[in-house]
Amino acid sequence: MGSLGISAFAVKPVFALENKMVKPVLLSTWDAGIAANKPAWEILKNKGRALDAVENGVMVTEASQNCCVGLGANPDRDGFVTLDASIMDEFGNCGSVAFLERIKHPVSVARRVMEKTPHVLLVGEGAQKFAVSEGFPLEPAELSEDAKKSYRDWLKQSRYQPVINIENKQHGPFAPSQINGEWNHDTIGMIALDMNGNLSGSCTTSGMGFKMRGRVGDSPIIGAGLYVDNEIGAAVSTGVGEEVIKICGTHLVVEFMRQGMTPEEACKKAVERIVKRNGAKAKDIQVAFIAINKQGEYGGYSIQKGFNYALCTPAINNQLINPKYLF
Ligand code: ASP
């Protein structure tokens, strides 16, 4: 955008010609995206639906015990893992679950909410009851070994303060757990454009480790953690959910793309909105967005260094991309 100003966006064509489209395209947040992209990309390559790709992709991460997404993740401050997830299709249908316990695949429950109920969001006990009625097994309540250790460490100080989720090694003891020498993240978001030119997205998380019991972040809030408009584009977020909710982050990214901004420009603008709201405090916050538009252009932007996303296109075979950042 630079010195061109907002008005320049209005004259850029939002839609490319059909033959200029790059497809399929798949993006997902953080390193865990590499494994998650594999089944999703198979679906897309075989002309499958973007919705199936984004569900099956993030299910890999939900099932991993070695990750801060899903039931292997860090608990809330009362010692329980509570999960949030959302999904959105090319028709603008969406479903989500929040504060869901003991269910392995919240993203699939979110899809059932979308497809089998007249509602968008089910929470807590009701979401769990619905999941069980749909045949999802109730998993044991026990924490994973890594989560037990992180929780024991956290209890030593049990500081009553939201975790500042800067995704780098300056976390201190209140960070997401460190497993096998690598920092892990609490969320995976995935967005895809399929061979039919349709967009979908998903987002699934254990939320911030050691959060207050009952806390729900941005991931299951449509327009905050995830948004898809099949005419324009799709976006998903990760980082401090409260900050994303306050600006309706992914809806904002999609609306910026509607004005003609590229996905990267749109993500940057949304990041700048959060930074402006927070002033000097923004240095302690990490939020990142990734986005894709209808032509198959993609991009991401974060507040802090250290965010990455995994990318598949016909020319790029599942690579980690380090997008630009503000600080
Ligand atoms: N956005 C998630 C939340 O606030 C956390 C994350 O992305 O790591 O629940």
CSV table of C-alpha atoms and ligand atoms in Angstrom, one decimal:
chain,number,residue,atom,x,y,z
A,1,MET,CA,0.0,0.0,0.0
A,2,GLY,CA,2.7,2.5,1.0
A,3,SER,CA,2.1,6.0,0.0
A,4,LEU,CA,-0.6,5.1,-2.5
A,5,GLY,CA,-3.3,5.5,0.2
A,6,ILE,CA,-6.6,3.7,0.7
A,7,SER,CA,-8.2,5.2,-2.5
A,8,ALA,CA,-5.7,3.2,-4.6
A,9,PHE,CA,-7.2,0.0,-3.4
A,10,ALA,CA,-10.6,0.9,-4.8
A,11,VAL,CA,-9.3,0.8,-8.3
A,12,LYS,CA,-7.6,-2.5,-8.1
A,13,PRO,CA,-9.7,-5.4,-9.5
A,14,VAL,CA,-10.9,-7.6,-6.7
A,15,PHE,CA,-11.4,-10.6,-9.0
A,16,ALA,CA,-8.9,-12.0,-11.4
A,17,LEU,CA,-10.0,-13.7,-14.5
A,18,GLU,CA,-10.8,-17.4,-14.0
A,19,ASN,CA,-7.7,-18.4,-16.0
A,20,LYS,CA,-5.5,-16.3,-13.7
A,21,MET,CA,-6.6,-18.1,-10.6
A,22,VAL,CA,-4.0,-20.2,-8.8
A,23,LYS,CA,-5.7,-23.2,-7.2
A,24,PRO,CA,-5.8,-25.2,-5.1
A,25,VAL,CA,-4.1,-23.2,-2.3
A,26,LEU,CA,-3.8,-24.2,1.3
A,27,LEU,CA,-2.4,-22.3,4.3
A,28,SER,CA,-2.2,-23.2,8.0
A,29,THR,CA,-0.7,-21.6,11.0
A,30,TRP,CA,2.5,-22.5,12.7
A,31,ASP,CA,4.9,-25.5,12.2
A,32,ALA,CA,2.2,-28.0,13.1
A,33,GLY,CA,0.6,-26.9,9.8
A,34,ILE,CA,3.1,-29.0,7.9
A,35,ALA,CA,1.6,-32.3,9.2
A,36,ALA,CA,-1.9,-30.9,9.0
A,37,ASN,CA,-1.5,-29.8,5.4
A,38,LYS,CA,-0.7,-33.3,4.2
A,39,PRO,CA,-4.2,-34.9,4.3
A,40,ALA,CA,-5.8,-31.6,3.4
A,41,TRP,CA,-3.6,-31.2,0.3
A,42,GLU,CA,-4.4,-34.8,-0.8
A,43,ILE,CA,-8.1,-33.9,-0.7
A,44,LEU,CA,-7.6,-30.6,-2.6
A,45,LYS,CA,-5.3,-32.2,-5.3
A,46,ASN,CA,-8.0,-34.8,-5.9
A,47,LYS,CA,-10.5,-32.1,-6.6
A,48,GLY,CA,-12.1,-32.5,-3.2
A,49,ARG,CA,-14.1,-29.8,-1.3
A,50,ALA,CA,-12.1,-27.1,0.6
A,51,LEU,CA,-14.4,-27.8,3.6
A,52,ASP,CA,-13.3,-31.4,3.8
A,53,ALA,CA,-9.7,-30.4,3.4
A,54,VAL,CA,-9.8,-27.9,6.3
A,55,GLU,CA,-11.6,-30.3,8.6
A,56,ASN,CA,-9.4,-33.3,7.9
A,57,GLY,CA,-6.2,-31.2,8.0
A,58,VAL,CA,-6.6,-29.8,11.5
A,59,MET,CA,-7.9,-33.2,12.8
A,60,VAL,CA,-4.2,-34.3,12.6
A,61,THR,CA,-3.2,-31.6,15.0
A,62,GLU,CA,-6.1,-32.3,17.3
A,63,ALA,CA,-5.1,-35.9,17.5
A,64,SER,CA,-1.5,-35.2,18.3
A,65,GLN,CA,-0.4,-35.7,21.9
A,66,ASN,CA,2.7,-33.8,21.2
A,67,CYS,CA,1.0,-30.5,20.6
A,68,CYS,CA,-0.8,-27.7,22.4
A,69,VAL,CA,-4.0,-28.2,20.4
A,70,GLY,CA,-6.5,-30.9,21.4
A,71,LEU,CA,-6.8,-33.0,24.4
A,72,GLY,CA,-3.0,-33.3,24.9
A,73,ALA,CA,-2.8,-29.5,25.5
A,74,ASN,CA,-2.3,-27.4,28.6
A,75,PRO,CA,-5.2,-27.2,31.0
A,76,ASP,CA,-7.0,-24.2,32.4
A,77,ARG,CA,-6.0,-23.0,35.8
A,78,ASP,CA,-8.4,-25.5,37.5
A,79,GLY,CA,-6.6,-28.3,35.7
A,80,PHE,CA,-9.1,-29.1,32.9
A,81,VAL,CA,-8.4,-29.0,29.1
A,82,THR,CA,-11.2,-27.0,27.4
A,83,LEU,CA,-11.4,-26.8,23.6
A,84,ASP,CA,-12.7,-24.3,21.1
A,85,ALA,CA,-13.2,-24.8,17.4
A,86,SER,CA,-14.9,-23.4,14.3
A,87,ILE,CA,-15.5,-24.1,10.7
A,88,MET,CA,-17.0,-22.1,7.8
A,89,ASP,CA,-17.9,-23.2,4.3
A,90,GLU,CA,-18.2,-21.6,0.8
A,91,PHE,CA,-21.9,-20.9,1.4
A,92,GLY,CA,-21.2,-18.8,4.5
A,93,ASN,CA,-22.5,-21.6,6.7
A,94,CYS,CA,-20.6,-21.9,9.9
A,95,GLY,CA,-20.5,-23.8,13.2
A,96,SER,CA,-18.5,-23.7,16.3
A,97,VAL,CA,-18.0,-25.2,19.8
A,98,ALA,CA,-16.5,-23.6,22.9
A,99,PHE,CA,-15.5,-24.7,26.4
A,100,LEU,CA,-15.8,-28.3,25.2
A,101,GLU,CA,-14.2,-31.0,27.3
A,102,ARG,CA,-13.2,-34.6,26.7
A,103,ILE,CA,-13.9,-34.7,22.9
A,104,LYS,CA,-11.0,-35.4,20.6
A,105,HIS,CA,-12.1,-33.6,17.5
A,106,PRO,CA,-13.9,-30.3,18.3
A,107,VAL,CA,-13.6,-29.2,14.6
A,108,SER,CA,-15.8,-32.1,13.6
A,109,VAL,CA,-18.3,-31.3,16.3
A,110,ALA,CA,-18.3,-27.7,15.0
A,111,ARG,CA,-19.1,-29.1,11.5
A,112,ARG,CA,-22.0,-31.1,12.9
A,113,VAL,CA,-23.3,-28.0,14.6
A,114,MET,CA,-23.2,-26.3,11.2
A,115,GLU,CA,-24.8,-29.1,9.3
A,116,LYS,CA,-27.2,-30.7,11.8
A,117,THR,CA,-28.5,-27.9,14.0
A,118,PRO,CA,-30.2,-24.6,13.3
A,119,HIS,CA,-27.4,-23.0,15.5
A,120,VAL,CA,-23.9,-21.6,15.0
A,121,LEU,CA,-22.3,-22.0,18.5
A,122,LEU,CA,-22.7,-24.7,21.2
A,123,VAL,CA,-20.8,-24.4,24.4
A,124,GLY,CA,-19.7,-26.5,27.5
A,125,GLU,CA,-22.0,-29.3,28.7
A,126,GLY,CA,-24.5,-28.8,25.9
A,127,ALA,CA,-21.8,-29.0,23.2
A,128,GLN,CA,-20.4,-32.2,24.9
A,129,LYS,CA,-23.9,-33.7,25.1
A,130,PHE,CA,-24.5,-32.9,21.4
A,131,ALA,CA,-21.1,-34.5,20.5
A,132,VAL,CA,-21.9,-37.7,22.3
A,133,SER,CA,-25.3,-37.9,20.7
A,134,GLU,CA,-23.6,-37.6,17.4
A,135,GLY,CA,-21.4,-40.6,18.2
A,136,PHE,CA,-18.2,-38.8,19.4
A,137,PRO,CA,-16.6,-40.9,22.2
A,138,LEU,CA,-16.1,-39.2,25.6
A,139,GLU,CA,-12.4,-39.4,26.2
A,140,PRO,CA,-10.7,-39.8,29.6
A,141,ALA,CA,-10.4,-36.6,31.6
A,142,GLU,CA,-6.7,-37.2,32.4
A,143,LEU,CA,-4.1,-34.7,31.3
A,144,SER,CA,-1.2,-35.7,29.0
A,145,GLU,CA,2.2,-36.2,30.6
A,146,ASP,CA,3.5,-33.0,29.2
A,147,ALA,CA,0.4,-31.1,30.3
A,148,LYS,CA,0.7,-32.5,33.8
A,149,LYS,CA,4.3,-31.3,34.1
A,150,SER,CA,3.4,-27.8,32.7
A,151,TYR,CA,0.5,-27.5,35.1
A,152,ARG,CA,2.6,-28.6,38.1
A,153,ASP,CA,5.2,-25.9,37.1
A,154,TRP,CA,2.5,-23.3,36.6
A,155,LEU,CA,0.9,-24.1,40.0
A,156,LYS,CA,4.2,-23.1,41.7
A,157,GLN,CA,3.3,-19.4,41.1
A,158,SER,CA,-0.2,-19.7,39.7
A,159,ARG,CA,-0.1,-16.1,38.7
A,160,TYR,CA,-3.6,-14.7,38.1
A,161,GLN,CA,-2.9,-12.9,34.9
A,162,PRO,CA,-3.7,-13.7,31.3
A,163,VAL,CA,-0.8,-15.3,29.5
A,164,ILE,CA,0.9,-12.9,27.1
A,165,ASN,CA,1.2,-15.2,24.2
A,166,ILE,CA,4.3,-13.9,22.5
A,167,GLU,CA,5.3,-16.9,20.4
A,168,ASN,CA,9.0,-16.8,21.1
A,169,LYS,CA,11.4,-17.9,23.7
A,170,GLN,CA,11.0,-14.9,26.0
A,171,HIS,CA,7.8,-16.3,27.6
A,172,GLY,CA,9.1,-17.1,31.0
A,173,PRO,CA,7.3,-19.7,33.1
A,174,PHE,CA,3.8,-18.8,32.0
A,175,ALA,CA,4.3,-19.8,28.4
A,176,PRO,CA,2.8,-22.5,26.4
A,177,SER,CA,4.7,-25.7,27.1
A,178,GLN,CA,8.1,-26.4,25.6
A,179,ILE,CA,8.2,-29.8,24.1
A,180,ASN,CA,11.3,-31.4,22.6
A,181,GLY,CA,13.1,-28.1,22.7
A,182,GLU,CA,10.5,-26.5,20.4
A,183,TRP,CA,7.9,-23.9,21.3
A,184,ASN,CA,4.4,-25.2,20.6
A,185,HIS,CA,1.3,-23.2,20.0
A,186,ASP,CA,-2.2,-23.4,21.2
A,187,THR,CA,-4.0,-23.1,17.9
A,188,ILE,CA,-4.1,-24.3,14.3
A,189,GLY,CA,-6.0,-22.3,11.7
A,190,MET,CA,-6.4,-23.5,8.1
A,191,ILE,CA,-7.8,-21.9,5.0
A,192,ALA,CA,-8.1,-23.4,1.6
A,193,LEU,CA,-9.2,-22.6,-2.0
A,194,ASP,CA,-10.2,-25.8,-3.9
A,195,MET,CA,-10.1,-26.7,-7.6
A,196,ASN,CA,-13.7,-25.5,-7.9
A,197,GLY,CA,-12.6,-22.0,-6.8
A,198,ASN,CA,-14.4,-22.4,-3.4
A,199,LEU,CA,-13.1,-21.2,-0.1
A,200,SER,CA,-13.4,-22.7,3.4
A,201,GLY,CA,-11.6,-22.4,6.8
A,202,SER,CA,-11.2,-24.0,10.2
A,203,CYS,CA,-9.7,-23.1,13.5
A,204,THR,CA,-9.2,-25.3,16.6
A,205,THR,CA,-7.5,-24.6,19.9
A,206,SER,CA,-7.1,-25.4,23.6
A,207,GLY,CA,-7.0,-21.6,24.1
A,208,MET,CA,-4.4,-20.1,26.2
A,209,GLY,CA,-2.7,-22.4,28.7
A,210,PHE,CA,-3.8,-21.8,32.3
A,211,LYS,CA,-6.6,-19.5,31.3
A,212,MET,CA,-9.5,-18.8,33.7
A,213,ARG,CA,-12.0,-21.5,33.8
A,214,GLY,CA,-14.7,-20.7,31.3
A,215,ARG,CA,-12.6,-18.4,29.2
A,216,VAL,CA,-13.3,-18.6,25.5
A,217,GLY,CA,-10.9,-17.0,22.9
A,218,ASP,CA,-11.3,-15.9,19.4
A,219,SER,CA,-11.1,-19.3,17.6
A,220,PRO,CA,-14.8,-20.3,17.9
A,221,ILE,CA,-16.0,-16.7,17.3
A,222,ILE,CA,-17.0,-16.3,13.7
A,223,GLY,CA,-15.5,-13.0,12.4
A,224,ALA,CA,-12.9,-13.0,15.1
A,225,GLY,CA,-10.8,-16.2,14.8
A,226,LEU,CA,-12.2,-17.3,11.4
A,227,TYR,CA,-14.1,-15.8,8.5
A,228,VAL,CA,-14.8,-16.9,5.0
A,229,ASP,CA,-16.6,-15.0,2.3
A,230,ASN,CA,-16.6,-17.0,-0.9
A,231,GLU,CA,-16.8,-14.0,-3.1
A,232,ILE,CA,-13.7,-12.4,-1.5
A,233,GLY,CA,-11.5,-14.5,0.6
A,234,ALA,CA,-10.8,-16.2,3.9
A,235,ALA,CA,-8.8,-15.4,7.0
A,236,VAL,CA,-7.8,-17.1,10.3
A,237,SER,CA,-6.0,-15.8,13.3
A,238,THR,CA,-3.8,-16.9,16.2
A,239,GLY,CA,-2.4,-15.2,19.2
A,240,VAL,CA,-4.1,-13.3,22.1
A,241,GLY,CA,-7.7,-14.0,21.3
A,242,GLU,CA,-9.1,-11.1,23.3
A,243,GLU,CA,-7.3,-8.7,21.1
A,244,VAL,CA,-8.6,-10.4,17.9
A,245,ILE,CA,-12.2,-10.4,19.3
A,246,LYS,CA,-12.0,-6.6,20.1
A,247,ILE,CA,-11.4,-5.8,16.4
A,248,CYS,CA,-13.5,-8.6,14.8
A,249,GLY,CA,-10.1,-9.5,13.3
A,250,THR,CA,-10.7,-12.0,10.5
A,251,HIS,CA,-13.9,-10.2,9.3
A,252,LEU,CA,-11.9,-7.1,9.2
A,253,VAL,CA,-9.2,-8.8,7.1
A,254,VAL,CA,-11.8,-10.1,4.6
A,255,GLU,CA,-13.4,-6.6,4.4
A,256,PHE,CA,-9.9,-5.1,3.7
A,257,MET,CA,-9.5,-7.6,0.9
A,258,ARG,CA,-13.0,-6.6,-0.4
A,259,GLN,CA,-11.6,-3.0,-0.6
A,260,GLY,CA,-8.9,-4.4,-3.0
A,261,MET,CA,-6.0,-5.0,-0.6
A,262,THR,CA,-3.9,-8.0,-1.1
A,263,PRO,CA,-4.1,-10.7,1.6
A,264,GLU,CA,-0.8,-9.5,3.1
A,265,GLU,CA,-1.8,-5.9,3.1
A,266,ALA,CA,-5.2,-6.8,4.7
A,267,CYS,CA,-3.5,-8.8,7.5
A,268,LYS,CA,-1.0,-6.0,8.1
A,269,LYS,CA,-3.8,-3.5,8.4
A,270,ALA,CA,-5.6,-5.6,11.0
A,271,VAL,CA,-2.4,-6.1,12.9
A,272,GLU,CA,-1.9,-2.3,12.9
A,273,ARG,CA,-5.4,-1.8,14.3
A,274,ILE,CA,-4.5,-4.0,17.3
A,275,VAL,CA,-1.2,-2.2,17.8
A,276,LYS,CA,-2.9,1.2,17.6
A,277,ARG,CA,-5.5,0.2,20.2
A,278,ASN,CA,-2.8,-1.0,22.6
A,279,GLY,CA,-0.1,1.6,22.3
A,280,ALA,CA,3.0,0.7,24.2
A,281,LYS,CA,1.4,-2.5,25.5
A,282,ALA,CA,1.4,-3.9,22.0
A,283,LYS,CA,5.0,-4.9,22.4
A,284,ASP,CA,3.8,-7.6,24.8
A,285,ILE,CA,1.1,-9.1,22.6
A,286,GLN,CA,1.4,-11.5,19.7
A,287,VAL,CA,-1.4,-11.8,17.1
A,288,ALA,CA,-1.0,-13.1,13.6
A,289,PHE,CA,-3.4,-13.4,10.7
A,290,ILE,CA,-3.2,-15.4,7.5
A,291,ALA,CA,-5.4,-14.9,4.5
A,292,ILE,CA,-6.2,-16.1,1.0
A,293,ASN,CA,-8.3,-14.4,-1.7
A,294,LYS,CA,-10.5,-15.7,-4.5
A,295,GLN,CA,-7.6,-15.6,-7.0
A,296,GLY,CA,-5.4,-17.8,-4.8
A,297,GLU,CA,-3.2,-15.0,-3.6
A,298,TYR,CA,-2.2,-15.5,0.0
A,299,GLY,CA,-0.3,-13.8,2.8
A,300,GLY,CA,0.2,-13.3,6.5
A,301,TYR,CA,1.3,-10.7,9.0
A,302,SER,CA,2.1,-10.7,12.8
A,303,ILE,CA,2.8,-8.2,15.5
A,304,GLN,CA,6.0,-10.0,16.7
A,305,LYS,CA,8.7,-12.0,15.1
A,306,GLY,CA,8.4,-15.7,15.3
A,307,PHE,CA,5.1,-16.5,13.6
A,308,ASN,CA,5.1,-18.8,10.6
A,309,TYR,CA,2.6,-20.7,8.4
A,310,ALA,CA,2.7,-23.8,6.2
A,311,LEU,CA,1.8,-23.3,2.6
A,312,CYS,CA,0.9,-25.6,-0.3
A,313,THR,CA,0.2,-24.4,-3.9
A,314,PRO,CA,0.7,-26.1,-7.2
A,315,ALA,CA,4.2,-24.7,-7.2
A,316,ILE,CA,5.1,-24.9,-3.5
A,317,ASN,CA,5.2,-28.2,-1.7
A,318,ASN,CA,4.3,-27.7,1.9
A,319,GLN,CA,6.8,-25.0,3.0
A,320,LEU,CA,7.0,-23.0,6.1
A,321,ILE,CA,6.8,-19.3,5.4
A,322,ASN,CA,8.0,-16.5,7.7
A,323,PRO,CA,5.7,-13.6,7.0
A,324,LYS,CA,6.6,-10.0,7.8
A,325,TYR,CA,5.9,-8.6,11.3
A,326,LEU,CA,5.7,-5.1,12.9
A,327,PHE,CA,8.2,-5.3,15.8
B,1,ASP,N1,-6.1,-17.5,19.7
B,1,ASP,C1,-6.1,-18.5,20.8
B,1,ASP,C2,-6.9,-18.1,21.9
B,1,ASP,O1,-6.8,-16.9,22.3
B,1,ASP,C3,-4.7,-18.9,21.2
B,1,ASP,C4,-3.6,-19.1,20.2
B,1,ASP,O2,-3.8,-18.7,19.1
B,1,ASP,O3,-2.5,-19.6,20.6
B,1,ASP,O4,-7.6,-18.9,22.5
